[in-house]
């Protein structure tokens, strides 16, 4: 109670001070408040008091800096599909240069030994799992813009989907590649190819087991565009 009375008699003037000063006087005001509290309590206040005020000021400044200009419009830094007000937007690629774009993605479907043996022997009730999943992946890549709302409709020049049986962990390893000569990348097309192929493997094998896992879907490599070439570190 004594502490509350001391603070209530000491801080009001400082509180009024904060409301009437500009940001350029904030450091001076904090220093004066620290001295005032030290005279009351005999020791300086915790560093968190001044730090919290400084952090609030920094947060305000950073929120203003976290926008960038893109084609004459503001967007959140690094998030080109989000506008200045946080709304979803489709990126305008009309000003981008045409270049050769290639992307490679990979993923894995863990079957378990029982299902793996059936797939290896081509004894699944729905037919040849690997061949059907490969075709499904190719079709999936061509439908990417219909599945992912803000993807552009790209004229693909090449799609490749390969599936390989791995007896070490009883899995199907999937690699998808997409290519285009255009103004935007084909990473989503490669990832969609791998994902749809994996889902097709699951669909054709689910009658034999519900423990099948689709996992490790990721982009491995991309070329072309303003950002240049990129490869995942091993």
CSV table of C-alpha atoms in Angstrom, one decimal, residues 103-219:
chain,number,residue,atom,x,y,z
A,103,UNK,CA,11.9,-25.7,-60.6
A,104,UNK,CA,12.5,-29.2,-59.0
A,105,UNK,CA,10.6,-30.5,-56.0
A,106,UNK,CA,10.7,-33.7,-54.1
A,107,UNK,CA,8.6,-35.7,-51.6
A,108,UNK,CA,8.1,-39.1,-50.2
A,109,UNK,CA,5.3,-41.5,-49.4
A,110,UNK,CA,6.1,-44.0,-46.6
A,111,UNK,CA,4.1,-47.2,-47.3
A,112,UNK,CA,5.2,-49.7,-44.7
A,113,UNK,CA,6.6,-53.1,-45.7
A,114,UNK,CA,3.3,-54.8,-46.4
A,115,UNK,CA,2.0,-52.2,-48.9
A,116,UNK,CA,5.5,-51.7,-50.3
A,117,UNK,CA,5.7,-55.4,-51.2
A,118,UNK,CA,2.3,-55.2,-52.9
A,119,UNK,CA,3.3,-52.1,-54.9
A,120,UNK,CA,6.6,-53.6,-55.9
A,121,UNK,CA,4.9,-56.7,-57.2
A,122,UNK,CA,2.2,-54.6,-58.9
A,123,UNK,CA,-0.5,-56.4,-57.0
A,124,UNK,CA,-2.6,-53.5,-55.7
A,125,UNK,CA,-6.3,-53.8,-56.6
A,126,UNK,CA,-6.4,-50.4,-58.4
A,127,UNK,CA,-3.5,-51.3,-60.7
A,128,UNK,CA,0.0,-49.9,-61.4
A,129,UNK,CA,0.5,-47.4,-58.6
A,130,UNK,CA,3.7,-45.9,-60.0
A,131,UNK,CA,2.4,-45.3,-63.5
A,132,UNK,CA,-0.9,-43.8,-62.5
A,133,UNK,CA,0.7,-41.5,-59.9
A,134,UNK,CA,3.2,-40.3,-62.4
A,135,UNK,CA,0.4,-39.3,-64.8
A,136,UNK,CA,-1.6,-37.7,-62.0
A,137,UNK,CA,1.4,-35.6,-61.0
A,138,UNK,CA,1.8,-34.3,-64.6
A,139,UNK,CA,-1.9,-33.4,-64.8
A,140,UNK,CA,-1.7,-31.8,-61.4
A,141,UNK,CA,1.1,-29.5,-62.4
A,142,UNK,CA,-1.0,-28.2,-65.3
A,143,UNK,CA,-3.9,-27.5,-63.0
A,144,UNK,CA,-1.9,-25.5,-60.4
A,145,UNK,CA,-3.6,-22.2,-61.0
A,146,UNK,CA,-7.0,-23.8,-60.6
A,147,UNK,CA,-6.0,-25.2,-57.2
A,148,UNK,CA,-3.9,-22.4,-55.7
A,149,UNK,CA,-6.0,-19.2,-55.8
A,150,UNK,CA,-3.3,-16.6,-56.4
A,151,UNK,CA,-1.1,-18.6,-58.8
A,152,UNK,CA,-0.8,-17.4,-62.4
A,153,UNK,CA,-1.9,-19.5,-65.3
A,154,UNK,CA,1.4,-20.5,-66.8
A,155,UNK,CA,2.2,-22.0,-70.2
A,156,UNK,CA,4.4,-24.9,-69.2
A,157,UNK,CA,7.0,-26.1,-71.6
A,158,UNK,CA,7.9,-29.2,-69.7
A,159,UNK,CA,6.7,-31.3,-66.8
A,160,UNK,CA,8.5,-34.4,-65.5
A,161,UNK,CA,7.5,-36.6,-62.6
A,162,UNK,CA,9.6,-39.6,-61.5
A,163,UNK,CA,8.7,-42.2,-58.8
A,164,UNK,CA,11.2,-44.6,-57.3
A,165,UNK,CA,10.6,-47.4,-54.8
A,166,UNK,CA,13.0,-47.3,-51.9
A,167,UNK,CA,13.3,-50.6,-50.0
A,168,UNK,CA,15.4,-49.1,-47.2
A,169,UNK,CA,12.4,-47.3,-45.6
A,170,UNK,CA,9.6,-48.9,-47.7
A,171,UNK,CA,8.7,-45.7,-49.4
A,172,UNK,CA,8.0,-44.2,-52.8
A,173,UNK,CA,10.3,-41.2,-53.5
A,174,UNK,CA,8.9,-38.6,-55.9
A,175,UNK,CA,10.6,-35.9,-57.9
A,176,UNK,CA,8.8,-33.4,-60.0
A,177,UNK,CA,10.2,-30.8,-62.4
A,178,UNK,CA,8.4,-28.0,-64.2
A,179,UNK,CA,9.7,-25.5,-66.8
A,180,UNK,CA,8.4,-22.5,-68.6
A,181,UNK,CA,9.6,-19.4,-70.6
A,182,UNK,CA,7.7,-16.7,-68.8
A,183,UNK,CA,7.5,-13.9,-66.3
A,184,UNK,CA,6.9,-15.8,-63.1
A,185,UNK,CA,8.4,-18.9,-61.5
A,186,UNK,CA,7.2,-22.5,-61.7
A,187,UNK,CA,8.0,-23.6,-58.1
A,188,UNK,CA,4.3,-24.1,-57.3
A,189,UNK,CA,3.8,-26.3,-60.4
A,190,UNK,CA,6.7,-28.6,-59.4
A,191,UNK,CA,5.4,-28.8,-55.8
A,192,UNK,CA,1.9,-29.5,-57.0
A,193,UNK,CA,3.1,-32.2,-59.3
A,194,UNK,CA,4.8,-34.0,-56.3
A,195,UNK,CA,1.8,-33.4,-54.0
A,196,UNK,CA,-0.8,-34.8,-56.4
A,197,UNK,CA,1.5,-37.8,-57.3
A,198,UNK,CA,1.8,-38.5,-53.5
A,199,UNK,CA,-1.9,-38.2,-53.0
A,200,UNK,CA,-2.5,-40.6,-55.9
A,201,UNK,CA,-0.2,-43.2,-54.3
A,202,UNK,CA,-2.1,-42.9,-51.1
A,203,UNK,CA,-5.5,-43.2,-52.9
A,204,UNK,CA,-4.4,-46.4,-54.7
A,205,UNK,CA,-2.9,-48.0,-51.6
A,206,UNK,CA,-5.3,-46.8,-48.8
A,207,UNK,CA,-7.4,-50.0,-48.9
A,208,UNK,CA,-4.3,-52.0,-47.8
A,209,UNK,CA,-3.2,-49.6,-45.0
A,210,UNK,CA,-4.3,-46.4,-43.2
A,211,UNK,CA,-0.7,-45.8,-41.9
A,212,UNK,CA,0.7,-44.4,-45.1
A,213,UNK,CA,2.4,-41.1,-44.7
A,214,UNK,CA,3.0,-38.4,-47.3
A,215,UNK,CA,6.0,-36.4,-46.1
A,216,UNK,CA,9.0,-34.2,-46.8
A,217,UNK,CA,7.5,-32.3,-49.7
A,218,UNK,CA,9.8,-29.4,-50.5
A,219,UNK,CA,11.4,-27.3,-53.2
